[in-house]
Amino acid sequence: MDFAKMIDHTILKADATKEDVKKLCMEAMKYGFHSVCVNSSFVYYCAQLLKDSEVKICTVVGFPLGAMSTDGKVGETLSAIEDGAGEIDMVIHVGMIKSRDWDYVKQDIASVVEAAGDRAIVKVILETCLLTDDEKEYACRICKEAGADFVKTSTGFSTDGATIEDVALLRKTVGPVMGVKASGGIRTLETAQAMVRAGADRLGTSSGIVIVKGSHHD
């Protein structure tokens, strides 16, 4: 299995420097990762570094809490696409899910999907560790109705990351057409393999090199 093409090579920590991001891009080109995933302020920089490569640029929107206003998320999306992003990982509004304001949740996602248009795919980060199974299932259905391309487990900045059970639940709920991205705590080949078996077709990780090297010796 070619894990490299499933990996969004990620650096989202607050103290990531330009040198760190440059290293990420160089590694992504060397190992043939699907994309680099960076905070939106680094998108233009990555676009310059990766302009002659096939590596895509993924960025996060409303990160990491998801509680930014919809207008704020739309603005960040438009700016990132203008700078060169082809994939948008937006954080769902967990507080509105807990409030059971599903109209808000759906409109929030649909607004970002509309802003992205056909210029970028949209993945919705559910932050599964904060949701009940019922909330996860309902959120998945809302994402599908709102036109998102993927559902994603986690930011990696909350109380837990991806679990095999959550990936399986997301895949079962969205069916075969939508993508499922597992992220948060995927640090070994064994974990990556388990996530893929559970239904993930994209992996967000900062340990992509370890995973790919492991797969070559598997």
Short mmCIF file of N, CA and C in Angstrom, two decimals, residues 62-208:
data_model
loop_
_atom_site.label_atom_id
_atom_site.label_comp_id
_atom_site.label_asym_id
_atom_site.label_seq_id
_atom_site.Cartn_x
_atom_site.Cartn_y
_atom_site.Cartn_z
N GLY A 62 -10.68 28.10 10.93
CA GLY A 62 -11.38 28.11 12.21
C GLY A 62 -10.69 27.22 13.22
N PHE A 63 -9.40 27.09 13.09
CA PHE A 63 -8.60 26.14 13.86
C PHE A 63 -8.05 26.78 15.13
N PRO A 64 -7.98 26.04 16.25
CA PRO A 64 -8.41 24.65 16.44
C PRO A 64 -9.77 24.49 17.11
N LEU A 65 -10.45 25.59 17.43
CA LEU A 65 -11.66 25.47 18.25
C LEU A 65 -12.94 25.36 17.44
N GLY A 66 -12.95 25.88 16.23
CA GLY A 66 -14.16 25.83 15.41
C GLY A 66 -15.19 26.90 15.76
N ALA A 67 -14.89 27.72 16.75
CA ALA A 67 -15.88 28.68 17.25
C ALA A 67 -15.78 30.05 16.58
N MET A 68 -14.92 30.17 15.59
CA MET A 68 -14.86 31.41 14.80
C MET A 68 -16.20 31.62 14.08
N SER A 69 -16.54 32.87 13.83
CA SER A 69 -17.78 33.16 13.10
C SER A 69 -17.73 32.55 11.70
N THR A 70 -18.89 32.32 11.14
CA THR A 70 -18.95 31.78 9.78
C THR A 70 -18.28 32.73 8.79
N ASP A 71 -18.53 34.03 8.95
CA ASP A 71 -17.88 35.01 8.06
C ASP A 71 -16.36 34.93 8.18
N GLY A 72 -15.88 34.71 9.40
CA GLY A 72 -14.44 34.56 9.61
C GLY A 72 -13.90 33.33 8.89
N LYS A 73 -14.63 32.23 8.97
CA LYS A 73 -14.21 31.00 8.30
C LYS A 73 -14.21 31.17 6.78
N VAL A 74 -15.24 31.84 6.28
CA VAL A 74 -15.32 32.09 4.84
C VAL A 74 -14.16 32.96 4.39
N GLY A 75 -13.88 34.01 5.15
CA GLY A 75 -12.76 34.90 4.80
C GLY A 75 -11.43 34.17 4.80
N GLU A 76 -11.22 33.34 5.80
CA GLU A 76 -9.97 32.58 5.87
C GLU A 76 -9.86 31.60 4.70
N THR A 77 -10.99 31.00 4.34
CA THR A 77 -11.03 30.07 3.21
C THR A 77 -10.67 30.77 1.91
N LEU A 78 -11.31 31.88 1.64
CA LEU A 78 -11.06 32.62 0.40
C LEU A 78 -9.62 33.09 0.31
N SER A 79 -9.10 33.60 1.42
CA SER A 79 -7.72 34.08 1.45
C SER A 79 -6.74 32.95 1.19
N ALA A 80 -7.00 31.79 1.82
CA ALA A 80 -6.10 30.64 1.67
C ALA A 80 -6.10 30.11 0.24
N ILE A 81 -7.27 30.07 -0.37
CA ILE A 81 -7.35 29.60 -1.76
C ILE A 81 -6.62 30.56 -2.68
N GLU A 82 -6.80 31.85 -2.43
CA GLU A 82 -6.09 32.87 -3.22
C GLU A 82 -4.57 32.69 -3.10
N ASP A 83 -4.12 32.28 -1.92
CA ASP A 83 -2.68 32.09 -1.67
C ASP A 83 -2.16 30.77 -2.22
N GLY A 84 -3.06 29.86 -2.59
CA GLY A 84 -2.60 28.62 -3.21
C GLY A 84 -3.09 27.32 -2.59
N ALA A 85 -3.97 27.40 -1.59
CA ALA A 85 -4.46 26.17 -0.96
C ALA A 85 -5.46 25.46 -1.88
N GLY A 86 -5.35 24.13 -1.92
CA GLY A 86 -6.29 23.33 -2.70
C GLY A 86 -7.17 22.45 -1.83
N GLU A 87 -6.88 22.47 -0.52
CA GLU A 87 -7.67 21.67 0.42
C GLU A 87 -7.89 22.48 1.70
N ILE A 88 -9.11 22.48 2.18
CA ILE A 88 -9.50 23.26 3.36
C ILE A 88 -10.01 22.30 4.44
N ASP A 89 -9.33 22.28 5.58
CA ASP A 89 -9.77 21.47 6.72
C ASP A 89 -10.40 22.40 7.75
N MET A 90 -11.72 22.51 7.72
CA MET A 90 -12.40 23.44 8.64
C MET A 90 -12.86 22.71 9.89
N VAL A 91 -12.84 23.42 11.01
CA VAL A 91 -13.30 22.83 12.26
C VAL A 91 -14.79 23.13 12.44
N ILE A 92 -15.55 22.08 12.71
CA ILE A 92 -16.98 22.23 12.94
C ILE A 92 -17.21 23.02 14.23
N HIS A 93 -18.38 23.62 14.38
CA HIS A 93 -18.67 24.38 15.60
C HIS A 93 -19.23 23.40 16.66
N VAL A 94 -18.34 22.90 17.50
CA VAL A 94 -18.73 21.89 18.50
C VAL A 94 -19.79 22.43 19.46
N GLY A 95 -19.65 23.68 19.85
CA GLY A 95 -20.61 24.28 20.77
C GLY A 95 -22.01 24.33 20.22
N MET A 96 -22.12 24.56 18.92
CA MET A 96 -23.44 24.58 18.29
C MET A 96 -24.01 23.17 18.13
N ILE A 97 -23.13 22.18 17.98
CA ILE A 97 -23.60 20.79 17.99
C ILE A 97 -24.18 20.47 19.37
N LYS A 98 -23.43 20.85 20.41
CA LYS A 98 -23.89 20.60 21.78
C LYS A 98 -25.19 21.36 22.09
N SER A 99 -25.36 22.49 21.41
CA SER A 99 -26.60 23.28 21.56
C SER A 99 -27.73 22.71 20.71
N ARG A 100 -27.41 21.74 19.88
CA ARG A 100 -28.33 21.12 18.94
C ARG A 100 -28.88 22.14 17.94
N ASP A 101 -28.05 23.13 17.63
CA ASP A 101 -28.43 24.11 16.61
C ASP A 101 -27.88 23.62 15.26
N TRP A 102 -28.55 22.62 14.73
CA TRP A 102 -28.04 21.97 13.52
C TRP A 102 -28.15 22.87 12.31
N ASP A 103 -29.09 23.80 12.31
CA ASP A 103 -29.18 24.75 11.20
C ASP A 103 -27.92 25.59 11.11
N TYR A 104 -27.43 26.04 12.28
CA TYR A 104 -26.19 26.83 12.30
C TYR A 104 -25.03 25.98 11.79
N VAL A 105 -24.93 24.77 12.30
CA VAL A 105 -23.83 23.88 11.93
C VAL A 105 -23.81 23.65 10.42
N LYS A 106 -24.98 23.36 9.87
CA LYS A 106 -25.06 23.09 8.43
C LYS A 106 -24.72 24.33 7.61
N GLN A 107 -25.24 25.48 8.01
CA GLN A 107 -24.97 26.72 7.28
C GLN A 107 -23.49 27.09 7.35
N ASP A 108 -22.88 26.86 8.50
CA ASP A 108 -21.46 27.13 8.71
C ASP A 108 -20.61 26.34 7.71
N ILE A 109 -20.92 25.04 7.60
CA ILE A 109 -20.17 24.17 6.68
C ILE A 109 -20.48 24.54 5.23
N ALA A 110 -21.77 24.71 4.93
CA ALA A 110 -22.17 25.01 3.56
C ALA A 110 -21.55 26.32 3.05
N SER A 111 -21.37 27.27 3.95
CA SER A 111 -20.78 28.57 3.57
C SER A 111 -19.32 28.40 3.16
N VAL A 112 -18.60 27.56 3.88
CA VAL A 112 -17.20 27.29 3.54
C VAL A 112 -17.12 26.49 2.24
N VAL A 113 -18.01 25.50 2.09
CA VAL A 113 -18.05 24.71 0.85
C VAL A 113 -18.33 25.62 -0.36
N GLU A 114 -19.26 26.55 -0.19
CA GLU A 114 -19.59 27.48 -1.27
C GLU A 114 -18.39 28.38 -1.59
N ALA A 115 -17.71 28.85 -0.55
CA ALA A 115 -16.54 29.71 -0.76
C ALA A 115 -15.43 28.95 -1.50
N ALA A 116 -15.29 27.67 -1.17
CA ALA A 116 -14.25 26.85 -1.82
C ALA A 116 -14.60 26.56 -3.27
N GLY A 117 -15.90 26.43 -3.54
CA GLY A 117 -16.34 26.15 -4.91
C GLY A 117 -15.64 24.94 -5.49
N ASP A 118 -15.21 25.06 -6.74
CA ASP A 118 -14.48 23.95 -7.35
C ASP A 118 -12.97 24.17 -7.29
N ARG A 119 -12.57 25.14 -6.47
CA ARG A 119 -11.13 25.45 -6.37
C ARG A 119 -10.43 24.68 -5.26
N ALA A 120 -11.20 24.16 -4.30
CA ALA A 120 -10.59 23.43 -3.19
C ALA A 120 -11.59 22.42 -2.64
N ILE A 121 -11.08 21.30 -2.14
CA ILE A 121 -11.96 20.36 -1.46
C ILE A 121 -12.06 20.75 0.02
N VAL A 122 -13.16 20.37 0.64
CA VAL A 122 -13.40 20.76 2.03
C VAL A 122 -13.51 19.51 2.90
N LYS A 123 -12.69 19.47 3.95
CA LYS A 123 -12.78 18.42 4.96
C LYS A 123 -13.28 19.07 6.25
N VAL A 124 -14.21 18.42 6.92
CA VAL A 124 -14.77 18.98 8.15
C VAL A 124 -14.25 18.21 9.35
N ILE A 125 -13.55 18.92 10.23
CA ILE A 125 -12.99 18.30 11.44
C ILE A 125 -14.08 18.27 12.50
N LEU A 126 -14.45 17.07 12.93
CA LEU A 126 -15.54 16.91 13.88
C LEU A 126 -15.11 17.04 15.34
N GLU A 127 -13.83 16.87 15.61
CA GLU A 127 -13.30 16.79 17.00
C GLU A 127 -14.09 15.72 17.77
N THR A 128 -13.95 14.49 17.30
CA THR A 128 -14.75 13.36 17.77
C THR A 128 -14.63 13.11 19.27
N CYS A 129 -13.50 13.45 19.86
CA CYS A 129 -13.31 13.20 21.29
C CYS A 129 -14.28 14.00 22.16
N LEU A 130 -14.88 15.06 21.59
CA LEU A 130 -15.81 15.90 22.35
C LEU A 130 -17.28 15.57 22.07
N LEU A 131 -17.52 14.61 21.19
CA LEU A 131 -18.89 14.32 20.76
C LEU A 131 -19.33 12.92 21.19
N THR A 132 -20.63 12.76 21.38
CA THR A 132 -21.20 11.43 21.58
C THR A 132 -21.31 10.73 20.22
N ASP A 133 -21.52 9.43 20.23
CA ASP A 133 -21.66 8.72 18.96
C ASP A 133 -22.85 9.25 18.16
N ASP A 134 -23.93 9.56 18.83
CA ASP A 134 -25.09 10.12 18.13
C ASP A 134 -24.75 11.46 17.47
N GLU A 135 -24.01 12.29 18.20
CA GLU A 135 -23.60 13.58 17.64
C GLU A 135 -22.66 13.41 16.45
N LYS A 136 -21.77 12.43 16.55
CA LYS A 136 -20.85 12.15 15.42
C LYS A 136 -21.63 11.74 14.18
N GLU A 137 -22.60 10.85 14.37
CA GLU A 137 -23.39 10.38 13.24
C GLU A 137 -24.20 11.52 12.61
N TYR A 138 -24.83 12.30 13.46
CA TYR A 138 -25.65 13.41 12.95
C TYR A 138 -24.76 14.44 12.25
N ALA A 139 -23.60 14.72 12.85
CA ALA A 139 -22.66 15.67 12.24
C ALA A 139 -22.20 15.18 10.87
N CYS A 140 -21.96 13.88 10.75
CA CYS A 140 -21.57 13.32 9.45
C CYS A 140 -22.65 13.54 8.40
N ARG A 141 -23.88 13.31 8.79
CA ARG A 141 -24.99 13.50 7.85
C ARG A 141 -25.11 14.97 7.44
N ILE A 142 -24.91 15.87 8.40
CA ILE A 142 -24.95 17.30 8.10
C ILE A 142 -23.83 17.68 7.13
N CYS A 143 -22.64 17.14 7.35
CA CYS A 143 -21.50 17.42 6.46
C CYS A 143 -21.81 16.98 5.04
N LYS A 144 -22.43 15.82 4.93
CA LYS A 144 -22.78 15.28 3.62
C LYS A 144 -23.81 16.18 2.94
N GLU A 145 -24.84 16.57 3.69
CA GLU A 145 -25.89 17.44 3.15
C GLU A 145 -25.34 18.81 2.73
N ALA A 146 -24.33 19.28 3.47
CA ALA A 146 -23.76 20.61 3.20
C ALA A 146 -22.76 20.59 2.04
N GLY A 147 -22.45 19.39 1.54
CA GLY A 147 -21.59 19.30 0.36
C GLY A 147 -20.12 19.15 0.63
N ALA A 148 -19.73 18.84 1.88
CA ALA A 148 -18.31 18.63 2.19
C ALA A 148 -17.79 17.38 1.48
N ASP A 149 -16.48 17.35 1.27
CA ASP A 149 -15.86 16.22 0.57
C ASP A 149 -15.38 15.13 1.54
N PHE A 150 -14.99 15.53 2.73
CA PHE A 150 -14.45 14.62 3.73
C PHE A 150 -15.01 14.95 5.10
N VAL A 151 -15.05 13.96 5.97
CA VAL A 151 -15.13 14.20 7.41
C VAL A 151 -13.79 13.78 8.00
N LYS A 152 -13.39 14.47 9.05
CA LYS A 152 -12.07 14.25 9.65
C LYS A 152 -12.25 14.13 11.16
N THR A 153 -11.46 13.28 11.78
CA THR A 153 -11.68 12.98 13.19
C THR A 153 -11.34 14.13 14.12
N SER A 154 -10.15 14.72 13.98
CA SER A 154 -9.60 15.50 15.09
C SER A 154 -8.68 16.63 14.63
N THR A 155 -8.52 17.61 15.52
CA THR A 155 -7.52 18.65 15.30
C THR A 155 -6.14 18.20 15.77
N GLY A 156 -6.12 17.29 16.74
CA GLY A 156 -4.87 16.93 17.40
C GLY A 156 -4.54 17.86 18.55
N PHE A 157 -5.44 18.82 18.81
CA PHE A 157 -5.20 19.81 19.86
C PHE A 157 -6.20 19.72 21.00
N SER A 158 -7.07 18.70 20.99
CA SER A 158 -8.06 18.57 22.04
C SER A 158 -7.68 17.42 22.98
N THR A 159 -8.67 16.79 23.58
CA THR A 159 -8.40 15.80 24.63
C THR A 159 -7.95 14.45 24.10
N ASP A 160 -8.18 14.19 22.81
CA ASP A 160 -7.76 12.92 22.22
C ASP A 160 -7.72 13.08 20.71
N GLY A 161 -7.13 12.08 20.05
CA GLY A 161 -7.04 12.11 18.59
C GLY A 161 -7.94 11.08 17.96
N ALA A 162 -7.47 10.53 16.84
CA ALA A 162 -8.26 9.55 16.10
C ALA A 162 -8.29 8.22 16.85
N THR A 163 -9.44 7.55 16.79
CA THR A 163 -9.54 6.17 17.28
C THR A 163 -10.08 5.30 16.14
N ILE A 164 -9.75 4.04 16.20
CA ILE A 164 -10.22 3.09 15.18
C ILE A 164 -11.74 3.05 15.18
N GLU A 165 -12.33 3.09 16.37
CA GLU A 165 -13.79 3.03 16.48
C GLU A 165 -14.44 4.23 15.82
N ASP A 166 -13.86 5.42 16.02
CA ASP A 166 -14.44 6.62 15.42
C ASP A 166 -14.30 6.60 13.90
N VAL A 167 -13.15 6.17 13.41
CA VAL A 167 -12.97 6.09 11.95
C VAL A 167 -13.99 5.14 11.34
N ALA A 168 -14.19 3.99 11.99
CA ALA A 168 -15.18 3.02 11.49
C ALA A 168 -16.59 3.61 11.52
N LEU A 169 -16.91 4.35 12.57
CA LEU A 169 -18.23 4.97 12.69
C LEU A 169 -18.44 6.02 11.61
N LEU A 170 -17.42 6.85 11.39
CA LEU A 170 -17.52 7.88 10.35
C LEU A 170 -17.70 7.24 8.98
N ARG A 171 -16.91 6.22 8.69
CA ARG A 171 -17.01 5.55 7.38
C ARG A 171 -18.40 4.93 7.19
N LYS A 172 -18.87 4.26 8.22
CA LYS A 172 -20.20 3.63 8.14
C LYS A 172 -21.29 4.67 7.89
N THR A 173 -21.15 5.84 8.53
CA THR A 173 -22.20 6.86 8.43
C THR A 173 -22.18 7.59 7.09
N VAL A 174 -21.00 7.93 6.59
CA VAL A 174 -20.94 8.70 5.34
C VAL A 174 -21.01 7.82 4.10
N GLY A 175 -20.77 6.51 4.27
CA GLY A 175 -20.81 5.61 3.13
C GLY A 175 -19.54 5.68 2.30
N PRO A 176 -19.56 5.09 1.10
CA PRO A 176 -18.35 4.95 0.31
C PRO A 176 -17.95 6.18 -0.50
N VAL A 177 -18.86 7.14 -0.63
CA VAL A 177 -18.59 8.26 -1.55
C VAL A 177 -17.73 9.35 -0.92
N MET A 178 -18.02 9.71 0.33
CA MET A 178 -17.24 10.75 1.00
C MET A 178 -15.91 10.21 1.51
N GLY A 179 -14.95 11.11 1.68
CA GLY A 179 -13.67 10.73 2.26
C GLY A 179 -13.73 10.75 3.78
N VAL A 180 -12.85 9.95 4.39
CA VAL A 180 -12.67 9.97 5.84
C VAL A 180 -11.19 10.17 6.12
N LYS A 181 -10.89 11.23 6.87
CA LYS A 181 -9.51 11.51 7.23
C LYS A 181 -9.32 11.26 8.72
N ALA A 182 -8.36 10.43 9.04
CA ALA A 182 -7.98 10.18 10.43
C ALA A 182 -6.79 11.05 10.78
N SER A 183 -6.88 11.75 11.90
CA SER A 183 -5.76 12.59 12.31
C SER A 183 -5.74 12.70 13.83
N GLY A 184 -4.54 12.92 14.35
CA GLY A 184 -4.36 13.03 15.80
C GLY A 184 -3.84 11.74 16.38
N GLY A 185 -2.55 11.70 16.70
CA GLY A 185 -1.97 10.54 17.38
C GLY A 185 -1.55 9.40 16.47
N ILE A 186 -1.49 9.63 15.16
CA ILE A 186 -1.07 8.57 14.23
C ILE A 186 0.44 8.68 14.04
N ARG A 187 1.16 7.86 14.79
CA ARG A 187 2.63 8.01 14.84
C ARG A 187 3.39 6.77 14.36
N THR A 188 2.70 5.67 14.12
CA THR A 188 3.39 4.44 13.72
C THR A 188 2.69 3.83 12.51
N LEU A 189 3.43 2.95 11.82
CA LEU A 189 2.87 2.23 10.68
C LEU A 189 1.67 1.39 11.12
N GLU A 190 1.78 0.75 12.28
CA GLU A 190 0.71 -0.12 12.76
C GLU A 190 -0.59 0.67 12.96
N THR A 191 -0.46 1.87 13.56
CA THR A 191 -1.65 2.71 13.76
C THR A 191 -2.22 3.15 12.42
N ALA A 192 -1.35 3.55 11.50
CA ALA A 192 -1.81 3.97 10.17
C ALA A 192 -2.55 2.84 9.47
N GLN A 193 -2.00 1.64 9.53
CA GLN A 193 -2.65 0.48 8.89
C GLN A 193 -4.02 0.22 9.51
N ALA A 194 -4.11 0.34 10.82
CA ALA A 194 -5.37 0.11 11.52
C ALA A 194 -6.43 1.14 11.10
N MET A 195 -6.00 2.39 10.95
CA MET A 195 -6.92 3.45 10.54
C MET A 195 -7.45 3.21 9.12
N VAL A 196 -6.56 2.76 8.24
CA VAL A 196 -6.96 2.49 6.86
C VAL A 196 -7.93 1.29 6.82
N ARG A 197 -7.62 0.26 7.59
CA ARG A 197 -8.53 -0.90 7.66
C ARG A 197 -9.91 -0.50 8.17
N ALA A 198 -9.94 0.48 9.07
CA ALA A 198 -11.21 0.93 9.65
C ALA A 198 -12.01 1.81 8.69
N GLY A 199 -11.34 2.30 7.63
CA GLY A 199 -12.08 3.08 6.64
C GLY A 199 -11.49 4.42 6.25
N ALA A 200 -10.35 4.78 6.81
CA ALA A 200 -9.72 6.06 6.45
C ALA A 200 -9.08 5.98 5.07
N ASP A 201 -9.27 7.03 4.27
CA ASP A 201 -8.55 7.08 3.01
C ASP A 201 -7.61 8.29 2.95
N ARG A 202 -7.48 8.98 4.08
CA ARG A 202 -6.47 10.03 4.22
C ARG A 202 -6.00 10.05 5.67
N LEU A 203 -4.71 10.33 5.85
CA LEU A 203 -4.13 10.36 7.19
C LEU A 203 -3.45 11.71 7.41
N GLY A 204 -3.81 12.38 8.49
CA GLY A 204 -3.13 13.61 8.87
C GLY A 204 -2.14 13.29 9.97
N THR A 205 -0.87 13.52 9.71
CA THR A 205 0.14 13.13 10.69
C THR A 205 1.43 13.92 10.48
N SER A 206 2.16 14.11 11.57
CA SER A 206 3.49 14.70 11.47
C SER A 206 4.55 13.60 11.48
N SER A 207 4.10 12.34 11.49
CA SER A 207 5.02 11.18 11.52
C SER A 207 5.01 10.42 10.20
N GLY A 208 4.72 11.12 9.11
CA GLY A 208 4.61 10.47 7.81
C GLY A 208 5.87 9.74 7.38
#
